[in-house]
């Protein structure tokens, strides 16, 4: 810890009142902070900058990307350093909040949680472009993230041709057969037949129990992948609440959201990307390295250009991997003049 | 550790040369020890005794049931104590060896490993009846075991009407969706595309690596559930060796061996059992408590009488649960006169 | 996550240029942020408020008390809630930064790291009193913290009669025989004879290795408890760098800093406190619950009034325990008029 | 698992009624099995063989060295293989039982448990020499073991000049400062002030709890190192039962039994050994690799010839390391003619 003379960008916390989230089924708040990092020099120059949307993992929200740790730079500090050393161009970073009562939204629309894909695409992107000097075209707009944030990056990139021209996924949820079912029996045990009661108890407790995560994760994913249109509550878990047997029909609904299966519906979009980057750690506890391999194979089969890398680590505490995404984005993003 | 004046039974190690196992595809030995416990008094009386076949878990073989531990009685000591205290009748216990190069046989016939179900039913049971004073009928013959030994007990009981009239499964493999797939991604990583090379390295190493078990378990189960008739080697793993994707056709072959699915084929046999007992620990690492619940529900749906219990423990070091099986067998077994 | 209409206090980040830390032996920065929370209403009223100094654990710094987590309120949110619900009085909270290159200062003066006790007492307290409407007397000033922050609270309270009238320690380092030596062999292995090289490598690496913490902790504590006056570097580890043998002379220097042993030097100060509170979790991985029991016994032996509690948890993620400290402080602190 | 044509030695279980253990303070049995392995050919030849005493770790007893494991040879199988392949000479192996109610004896005399050193030296060695064709001199008699068995080997070798000429310790208890105190706080918590009640509960329970081992280990070591002459029960634990504070006087008694400290009392004996071998794994959970380094340094300081090795492993499941001890013993032992 020595004195640092690093030039620092600014972080803006802006209140945004969402029409899309108003009246969402969970009663989650519709007024949220949009957090925007502007690089050193932003205030002095009149230039426009590329923008990067950084999506957090499940249970996260944008603000957590700014958490302080003496040994690991947060996203703003990381960008300051990379910009300061010339490793990346000055860019704007956006940290949206798509958290829900069930732990997250996977950044997609859901009858159970709200329309978070619409929220990002229809509200937040225009809002940021209106309030900051971004280069407001897809060649200059990237989306990246880790875990569920990697998932969000992939599916947003697949489905929103005109918005994101660059997509990076670090350990993104992928090939659901390997990453989710291992939690189902644990979730079944903890939920004890009543997901509503579990959620109430969960939010009332002072500390997440060690067995709570598989339950929360399973409920959270259900709320995104297999919502029940007739009830805002999760009635469509992928197992029978009484016996624990897999519900094949529900599981099938989950699979329809798997990036591996979505590829074929988005081939042209994916081919048009200026950057499609996947990585994962070879000890990933959710086997997302295996998922990334399978996705990469599928992309190759369809002739979709992409970069696939692996690193020697697990799923947790891998924010240092953001550097690789940021560097690739910086290389390929268009930094057009205004 | 105080002096014990417990009367002790005898343990007999008998060499048996199997015709069934001769020329088995793995070159595993066909001359094996059959281990038989006879209760205190066996030598003095001329009586016949009920017999219990005790099946070990995966990676185990009969001899391991006699391993010494200062704090936990082995099977012979356990029976000495229970008989001595009057908790169970004097009974004969048989500890067969159905181990294979792949770690186990699941006690069934397989084109990849050999015909271990035939070995037990056609050779070992008659051999024991011929050499020991058993009451040689199904009302007086039980099968019990833990984990893969519980699996073996269930399927042997289902399929061999005339042999076993009492069946006990402790944490038996059941509802394969919850107990096996969690290992597949780990196995995929360790096997690195070549199960033969993995097995060679495994047997040559001094110590099982912490990631070896999921690979061995997956290969072992494949050798039992989805053998390749054209090759003694495991070519039918439930995932693609190159990409790690699930092979649905192979997985379907596994599922056909799931006790939950076998119930409907054996309803009459199961109804005729004098005892059908299931238990599992509520923290079982392979979710076999959930599997047992599902099996129990299926049995109830078919009107099959059984006892289903749970206990507060995991999957390992639960030999104390044998007491419960032994007591139930003792209660219900026929101890007919010769 | 429902909409919250909680009234919120403000958090102030103020640049402070320290004379005490200028030229510190490690070259750590002397310009640091002092972070101050002012309660809801502070701006509207002209009142003075009690102040609480909140000290973080080893590897922490004030800013981390404000980290965002969707499930756990940070210190500002926690105070907002407790004040909003009437559980505590409106109070000012101060979050100082006493981090060092070795991971922390234990909030004491050291020839190896700098004079952090002087920094807090001589600079930060007057600075806060000058810039905020605190009630600037010991009856209205508390110090609290967890782990090394609990240690700091105890020793600052013992030694600065006129400054802190209320002291709360949650799982504070105490009875060094139980909490530190378990790390020494691990530290010895990782340091490999060269603490300087270890520290360089540590700071250069992207992620703390799982065996790094015991080494960093041991080096950090050495820098505080057994500094070498002739060198700013840690030459006085409590074990021989070559053989790993305990250095009894160094260990003795550590013990002189143990709160259990400091009690007898501060009996009158401790008796004069308006609040002395200790707690720890009964599964604390560093046995600090046992340490707290021993300290409590020592306090009783000297007739020093205090409150000692235990809770069912370990050492990590226990910020919910701050509530108890804050409530006790609120009860006993003087909230005098200006 | 292929057919093995390995020639096999024989294992003899011989009932021995001990005078030394008769009336031992714990009421542990004085009639115990002495287990002796004789090599292939023993029955055919008239030759005498070197003998090796193999001491088990804490909670073990000789019989456990013969436990069956499909992947790891037991001691008899291991010797069969090494003899069969010519890696070692044919030798006799002795597996004594020195277990006690407290989990072990450390193979030394104790007022709390009994005189296990006398038992081995005065009774078992002559008994074995009388019943088997050993070469009955120190040049042909070795002692080896792991963990507490390594400790026993070291101290028996130090103190019984005329008995053992070769000593091998694998991960033997050594440098007590690193290996025992980490358990004290855990033991304190579990013992809850009453070691007698703990022991009763321990023996009555069906399964060792995860926190029981530190308590049992601490009680067991106390019974060996700091026995209370006036009571057969452990009243001299190294911490205060009420507060958990270290009892320096008791700890000092422990230290007097540390091999590192015993070296200076046995320099001549140690110099006379034909083999003194130490090893330990560099990830040993009890830091016994660090202990072995310290012991090795002490031996060098006194000019005592020895071999010191390290291997890449922890403390558990390291029986494969016996090979190294057996090979070194075979090289250096005298295999004199009768």
PDB file of N, CA and C in Angstrom, chain A residues 185-237:
ATOM      1  N   UNK A 185     -31.556 -31.030  -4.958  1.00  0.00           N
ATOM      2  CA  UNK A 185     -31.870 -31.826  -3.762  1.00  0.00           C
ATOM      3  C   UNK A 185     -31.640 -31.000  -2.498  1.00  0.00           C
ATOM      4  N   UNK A 186     -30.577 -30.206  -2.508  1.00  0.00           N
ATOM      5  CA  UNK A 186     -30.316 -29.338  -1.348  1.00  0.00           C
ATOM      6  C   UNK A 186     -31.432 -28.303  -1.180  1.00  0.00           C
ATOM      7  N   UNK A 187     -31.845 -27.733  -2.301  1.00  0.00           N
ATOM      8  CA  UNK A 187     -32.923 -26.742  -2.258  1.00  0.00           C
ATOM      9  C   UNK A 187     -34.205 -27.391  -1.747  1.00  0.00           C
ATOM     10  N   UNK A 188     -34.491 -28.568  -2.251  1.00  0.00           N
ATOM     11  CA  UNK A 188     -35.687 -29.301  -1.827  1.00  0.00           C
ATOM     12  C   UNK A 188     -35.704 -29.481  -0.313  1.00  0.00           C
ATOM     13  N   UNK A 189     -34.554 -29.862   0.237  1.00  0.00           N
ATOM     14  CA  UNK A 189     -34.491 -30.093   1.683  1.00  0.00           C
ATOM     15  C   UNK A 189     -34.767 -28.818   2.479  1.00  0.00           C
ATOM     16  N   UNK A 190     -34.181 -27.727   2.023  1.00  0.00           N
ATOM     17  CA  UNK A 190     -34.262 -26.484   2.781  1.00  0.00           C
ATOM     18  C   UNK A 190     -35.626 -25.811   2.612  1.00  0.00           C
ATOM     19  N   UNK A 191     -36.178 -25.910   1.436  1.00  0.00           N
ATOM     20  CA  UNK A 191     -37.457 -25.246   1.149  1.00  0.00           C
ATOM     21  C   UNK A 191     -38.611 -25.939   1.875  1.00  0.00           C
ATOM     22  N   UNK A 192     -38.453 -27.218   2.138  1.00  0.00           N
ATOM     23  CA  UNK A 192     -39.438 -27.967   2.931  1.00  0.00           C
ATOM     24  C   UNK A 192     -40.872 -27.754   2.438  1.00  0.00           C
ATOM     25  N   UNK A 193     -41.021 -27.706   1.146  1.00  0.00           N
ATOM     26  CA  UNK A 193     -42.372 -27.672   0.585  1.00  0.00           C
ATOM     27  C   UNK A 193     -43.001 -26.301   0.482  1.00  0.00           C
ATOM     28  N   UNK A 194     -42.355 -25.281   1.002  1.00  0.00           N
ATOM     29  CA  UNK A 194     -42.991 -23.959   1.020  1.00  0.00           C
ATOM     30  C   UNK A 194     -42.002 -22.848   0.670  1.00  0.00           C
ATOM     31  N   UNK A 195     -41.860 -22.560  -0.617  1.00  0.00           N
ATOM     32  CA  UNK A 195     -40.884 -21.531  -1.013  1.00  0.00           C
ATOM     33  C   UNK A 195     -41.212 -20.149  -0.455  1.00  0.00           C
ATOM     34  N   UNK A 196     -42.503 -19.848  -0.315  1.00  0.00           N
ATOM     35  CA  UNK A 196     -42.853 -18.541   0.253  1.00  0.00           C
ATOM     36  C   UNK A 196     -42.312 -18.399   1.675  1.00  0.00           C
ATOM     37  N   UNK A 197     -42.566 -19.448   2.470  1.00  0.00           N
ATOM     38  CA  UNK A 197     -42.103 -19.408   3.858  1.00  0.00           C
ATOM     39  C   UNK A 197     -40.579 -19.339   3.914  1.00  0.00           C
ATOM     40  N   UNK A 198     -39.930 -20.090   3.014  1.00  0.00           N
ATOM     41  CA  UNK A 198     -38.471 -20.022   2.986  1.00  0.00           C
ATOM     42  C   UNK A 198     -38.001 -18.603   2.730  1.00  0.00           C
ATOM     43  N   UNK A 199     -38.592 -17.943   1.735  1.00  0.00           N
ATOM     44  CA  UNK A 199     -38.141 -16.601   1.377  1.00  0.00           C
ATOM     45  C   UNK A 199     -38.359 -15.613   2.522  1.00  0.00           C
ATOM     46  N   UNK A 200     -39.477 -15.750   3.189  1.00  0.00           N
ATOM     47  CA  UNK A 200     -39.738 -14.848   4.324  1.00  0.00           C
ATOM     48  C   UNK A 200     -38.704 -15.032   5.425  1.00  0.00           C
ATOM     49  N   UNK A 201     -38.448 -16.288   5.721  1.00  0.00           N
ATOM     50  CA  UNK A 201     -37.467 -16.586   6.757  1.00  0.00           C
ATOM     51  C   UNK A 201     -36.075 -16.114   6.328  1.00  0.00           C
ATOM     52  N   UNK A 202     -35.793 -16.329   5.066  1.00  0.00           N
ATOM     53  CA  UNK A 202     -34.493 -15.916   4.544  1.00  0.00           C
ATOM     54  C   UNK A 202     -34.274 -14.420   4.745  1.00  0.00           C
ATOM     55  N   UNK A 203     -35.264 -13.631   4.371  1.00  0.00           N
ATOM     56  CA  UNK A 203     -35.095 -12.175   4.470  1.00  0.00           C
ATOM     57  C   UNK A 203     -35.133 -11.698   5.916  1.00  0.00           C
ATOM     58  N   UNK A 204     -35.734 -12.471   6.789  1.00  0.00           N
ATOM     59  CA  UNK A 204     -35.802 -12.067   8.192  1.00  0.00           C
ATOM     60  C   UNK A 204     -34.554 -12.447   8.968  1.00  0.00           C
ATOM     61  N   UNK A 205     -33.738 -13.349   8.410  1.00  0.00           N
ATOM     62  CA  UNK A 205     -32.592 -13.837   9.180  1.00  0.00           C
ATOM     63  C   UNK A 205     -31.417 -12.880   9.070  1.00  0.00           C
ATOM     64  N   UNK A 206     -30.589 -12.908  10.071  1.00  0.00           N
ATOM     65  CA  UNK A 206     -29.461 -11.979  10.123  1.00  0.00           C
ATOM     66  C   UNK A 206     -28.326 -12.375   9.194  1.00  0.00           C
ATOM     67  N   UNK A 207     -28.298 -13.620   8.793  1.00  0.00           N
ATOM     68  CA  UNK A 207     -27.138 -14.123   8.069  1.00  0.00           C
ATOM     69  C   UNK A 207     -27.583 -15.275   7.188  1.00  0.00           C
ATOM     70  N   UNK A 208     -27.051 -15.335   5.969  1.00  0.00           N
ATOM     71  CA  UNK A 208     -27.399 -16.428   5.079  1.00  0.00           C
ATOM     72  C   UNK A 208     -26.825 -17.724   5.634  1.00  0.00           C
ATOM     73  N   UNK A 209     -27.672 -18.714   5.839  1.00  0.00           N
ATOM     74  CA  UNK A 209     -27.200 -20.015   6.304  1.00  0.00           C
ATOM     75  C   UNK A 209     -26.442 -20.725   5.200  1.00  0.00           C
ATOM     76  N   UNK A 210     -25.609 -21.674   5.555  1.00  0.00           N
ATOM     77  CA  UNK A 210     -24.770 -22.305   4.543  1.00  0.00           C
ATOM     78  C   UNK A 210     -25.589 -23.123   3.541  1.00  0.00           C
ATOM     79  N   UNK A 211     -26.782 -23.536   3.929  1.00  0.00           N
ATOM     80  CA  UNK A 211     -27.606 -24.296   2.996  1.00  0.00           C
ATOM     81  C   UNK A 211     -28.631 -23.424   2.280  1.00  0.00           C
ATOM     82  N   UNK A 212     -28.635 -22.141   2.577  1.00  0.00           N
ATOM     83  CA  UNK A 212     -29.629 -21.263   1.972  1.00  0.00           C
ATOM     84  C   UNK A 212     -29.334 -20.971   0.511  1.00  0.00           C
ATOM     85  N   UNK A 213     -28.069 -20.896   0.146  1.00  0.00           N
ATOM     86  CA  UNK A 213     -27.761 -20.472  -1.212  1.00  0.00           C
ATOM     87  C   UNK A 213     -28.357 -21.375  -2.286  1.00  0.00           C
ATOM     88  N   UNK A 214     -28.208 -22.704  -2.175  1.00  0.00           N
ATOM     89  CA  UNK A 214     -28.822 -23.542  -3.224  1.00  0.00           C
ATOM     90  C   UNK A 214     -30.328 -23.307  -3.347  1.00  0.00           C
ATOM     91  N   UNK A 215     -30.983 -23.055  -2.230  1.00  0.00           N
ATOM     92  CA  UNK A 215     -32.434 -22.808  -2.282  1.00  0.00           C
ATOM     93  C   UNK A 215     -32.709 -21.474  -2.955  1.00  0.00           C
ATOM     94  N   UNK A 216     -32.006 -20.437  -2.533  1.00  0.00           N
ATOM     95  CA  UNK A 216     -32.220 -19.118  -3.126  1.00  0.00           C
ATOM     96  C   UNK A 216     -31.913 -19.157  -4.616  1.00  0.00           C
ATOM     97  N   UNK A 217     -30.825 -19.795  -4.966  1.00  0.00           N
ATOM     98  CA  UNK A 217     -30.418 -19.856  -6.371  1.00  0.00           C
ATOM     99  C   UNK A 217     -31.474 -20.573  -7.209  1.00  0.00           C
ATOM    100  N   UNK A 218     -32.003 -21.657  -6.674  1.00  0.00           N
ATOM    101  CA  UNK A 218     -33.006 -22.413  -7.428  1.00  0.00           C
ATOM    102  C   UNK A 218     -34.303 -21.614  -7.555  1.00  0.00           C
ATOM    103  N   UNK A 219     -34.708 -20.979  -6.484  1.00  0.00           N
ATOM    104  CA  UNK A 219     -35.900 -20.133  -6.543  1.00  0.00           C
ATOM    105  C   UNK A 219     -35.670 -18.965  -7.503  1.00  0.00           C
ATOM    106  N   UNK A 220     -34.497 -18.359  -7.383  1.00  0.00           N
ATOM    107  CA  UNK A 220     -34.186 -17.221  -8.247  1.00  0.00           C
ATOM    108  C   UNK A 220     -34.224 -17.594  -9.725  1.00  0.00           C
ATOM    109  N   UNK A 221     -33.603 -18.703 -10.056  1.00  0.00           N
ATOM    110  CA  UNK A 221     -33.587 -19.116 -11.466  1.00  0.00           C
ATOM    111  C   UNK A 221     -34.999 -19.482 -11.926  1.00  0.00           C
ATOM    112  N   UNK A 222     -35.766 -20.132 -11.056  1.00  0.00           N
ATOM    113  CA  UNK A 222     -37.155 -20.449 -11.415  1.00  0.00           C
ATOM    114  C   UNK A 222     -37.936 -19.183 -11.730  1.00  0.00           C
ATOM    115  N   UNK A 223     -37.705 -18.166 -10.924  1.00  0.00           N
ATOM    116  CA  UNK A 223     -38.466 -16.928 -11.138  1.00  0.00           C
ATOM    117  C   UNK A 223     -38.136 -16.315 -12.499  1.00  0.00           C
ATOM    118  N   UNK A 224     -36.961 -16.629 -13.025  1.00  0.00           N
ATOM    119  CA  UNK A 224     -36.563 -16.084 -14.324  1.00  0.00           C
ATOM    120  C   UNK A 224     -36.899 -17.029 -15.475  1.00  0.00           C
ATOM    121  N   UNK A 225     -36.678 -18.318 -15.272  1.00  0.00           N
ATOM    122  CA  UNK A 225     -36.765 -19.260 -16.387  1.00  0.00           C
ATOM    123  C   UNK A 225     -38.134 -19.933 -16.505  1.00  0.00           C
ATOM    124  N   UNK A 226     -38.817 -20.120 -15.387  1.00  0.00           N
ATOM    125  CA  UNK A 226     -40.087 -20.858 -15.446  1.00  0.00           C
ATOM    126  C   UNK A 226     -41.150 -20.170 -14.603  1.00  0.00           C
ATOM    127  N   UNK A 227     -41.353 -18.848 -14.844  1.00  0.00           N
ATOM    128  CA  UNK A 227     -42.317 -18.124 -14.020  1.00  0.00           C
ATOM    129  C   UNK A 227     -43.739 -18.621 -14.288  1.00  0.00           C
ATOM    130  N   UNK A 228     -44.526 -18.502 -13.264  1.00  0.00           N
ATOM    131  CA  UNK A 228     -45.930 -18.864 -13.377  1.00  0.00           C
ATOM    132  C   UNK A 228     -46.724 -17.596 -13.652  1.00  0.00           C
ATOM    133  N   UNK A 229     -47.323 -17.530 -14.827  1.00  0.00           N
ATOM    134  CA  UNK A 229     -47.981 -16.292 -15.230  1.00  0.00           C
ATOM    135  C   UNK A 229     -49.164 -15.952 -14.340  1.00  0.00           C
ATOM    136  N   UNK A 230     -49.752 -16.949 -13.747  1.00  0.00           N
ATOM    137  CA  UNK A 230     -50.952 -16.688 -12.955  1.00  0.00           C
ATOM    138  C   UNK A 230     -50.659 -16.233 -11.539  1.00  0.00           C
ATOM    139  N   UNK A 231     -49.439 -16.336 -11.151  1.00  0.00           N
ATOM    140  CA  UNK A 231     -49.094 -15.961  -9.782  1.00  0.00           C
ATOM    141  C   UNK A 231     -47.734 -15.298  -9.792  1.00  0.00           C
ATOM    142  N   UNK A 232     -47.608 -14.209  -9.073  1.00  0.00           N
ATOM    143  CA  UNK A 232     -46.288 -13.584  -9.032  1.00  0.00           C
ATOM    144  C   UNK A 232     -45.298 -14.476  -8.275  1.00  0.00           C
ATOM    145  N   UNK A 233     -45.790 -15.407  -7.509  1.00  0.00           N
ATOM    146  CA  UNK A 233     -44.929 -16.250  -6.698  1.00  0.00           C
ATOM    147  C   UNK A 233     -44.373 -17.410  -7.493  1.00  0.00           C
ATOM    148  N   UNK A 234     -43.327 -17.939  -7.004  1.00  0.00           N
ATOM    149  CA  UNK A 234     -42.685 -19.067  -7.670  1.00  0.00           C
ATOM    150  C   UNK A 234     -43.487 -20.332  -7.410  1.00  0.00           C
ATOM    151  N   UNK A 235     -44.258 -20.731  -8.373  1.00  0.00           N
ATOM    152  CA  UNK A 235     -44.949 -22.003  -8.211  1.00  0.00           C
ATOM    153  C   UNK A 235     -44.360 -23.053  -9.119  1.00  0.00           C
ATOM    154  N   UNK A 236     -43.379 -22.675  -9.846  1.00  0.00           N
ATOM    155  CA  UNK A 236     -42.854 -23.584 -10.862  1.00  0.00           C
ATOM    156  C   UNK A 236     -41.394 -23.918 -10.591  1.00  0.00           C
ATOM    157  N   UNK A 237     -41.132 -24.500  -9.479  1.00  0.00           N
ATOM    158  CA  UNK A 237     -39.782 -24.989  -9.224  1.00  0.00           C
ATOM    159  C   UNK A 237     -39.548 -26.249 -10.054  1.00  0.00           C
TER     160      UNK A 237
END
